[in-house]
């Protein structure tokens, strides 16, 4: 039995993909390597990332599994239809399918709702017996103490040697997942809806063993933690950092800016090999942060915390958004000017348009207010305006975003040049 696992691109043809994905991704998804661990040994799994290689629909395959985020789900449905026309059964899971299972069920034979580890073995067994059901729902959250190392070797065809490193994108196979879930409930984020509102952790020693194996197999000292926020539990984090210090690695992760309130933690991060962290500060307006349930970020603290992080020689990657209900047409220049004076602390800053993804509090809110103006999932890529802003027109928001993103990209490139010349 052969299962083809597909990460769809947003577009089918290679030339268009090059325009959308001009560089390599930061790191590969662990979704299918994780499911591979829960797959019977007599089942062959093949993973195809369509952002990198073309699909051949004529290859013999018994079952097709697809995972998709909202902006790629349109293409995912196209792929499913192609295989179903050939009589091949299709399964879809992930954030979008879990948020809108009825919609997904109109395009695929089977929808997996929730964390895949809890439903995947039953899906395979039922398929083998000719009893595949239209929907499988995880009735709980996965116990992370039962986590097994993902089969990342299934992605080895996408590996590039370290000498082909092209910052800031690095297709490393050294991706480690430590925890799932988030207690912050930011209204624009689907993480707490999918993974729950509490952090669930793997045992620290289990994480360290996984890093030792990846380091040995790839001979690469750079580890990318895939967590949305690595700093959720201070005692656990300190124990993890103590272990990382002994491994002679460098590492990166997304993390809450709250980590910088503790000089002790920052020093431990630096000592353990922390090379860079991604911070989602989102906005320079406290009212904007309050409106999306991210009041744990304090704008008045940003400068002080940036300086503390930089003092520990940890690079900062920022993520920000525009289009909050409190944003008006002046927000673009404000962000530009503010960042321009702080690039000595920041390596790269990415900016997005606030987007109401299905399964989020924000989506329910703007839907209730009848403010969604675009129902084309292809446009839910944080680069289109799909709702009616309060303080400016949609056209003003889009034009301001394009101008700001272009300028931030230019500043980031200059910053990279400075760092490389040192």
Coordinates of N, CA, C and O in Angstrom, one line a residue, residues 54 208 300 340 410:
X54 N 6.9 19.4 -8.9 CA 5.6 19.2 -9.5 C 5.0 17.8 -9.1 O 5.7 16.9 -8.7
X208 N 15.9 16.6 24.2 CA 17.4 16.6 24.0 C 17.9 15.4 23.2 O 18.8 15.5 22.4
X300 N 5.4 50.2 25.5 CA 6.3 51.0 26.2 C 7.6 50.2 26.6 O 8.6 50.8 26.9
X340 N 13.0 52.2 11.4 CA 14.2 52.7 10.8 C 15.2 53.1 11.8 O 16.4 53.0 11.6
X410 N 13.7 46.4 2.0 CA 14.9 47.1 1.7 C 15.8 47.3 2.9 O 17.0 47.1 2.9

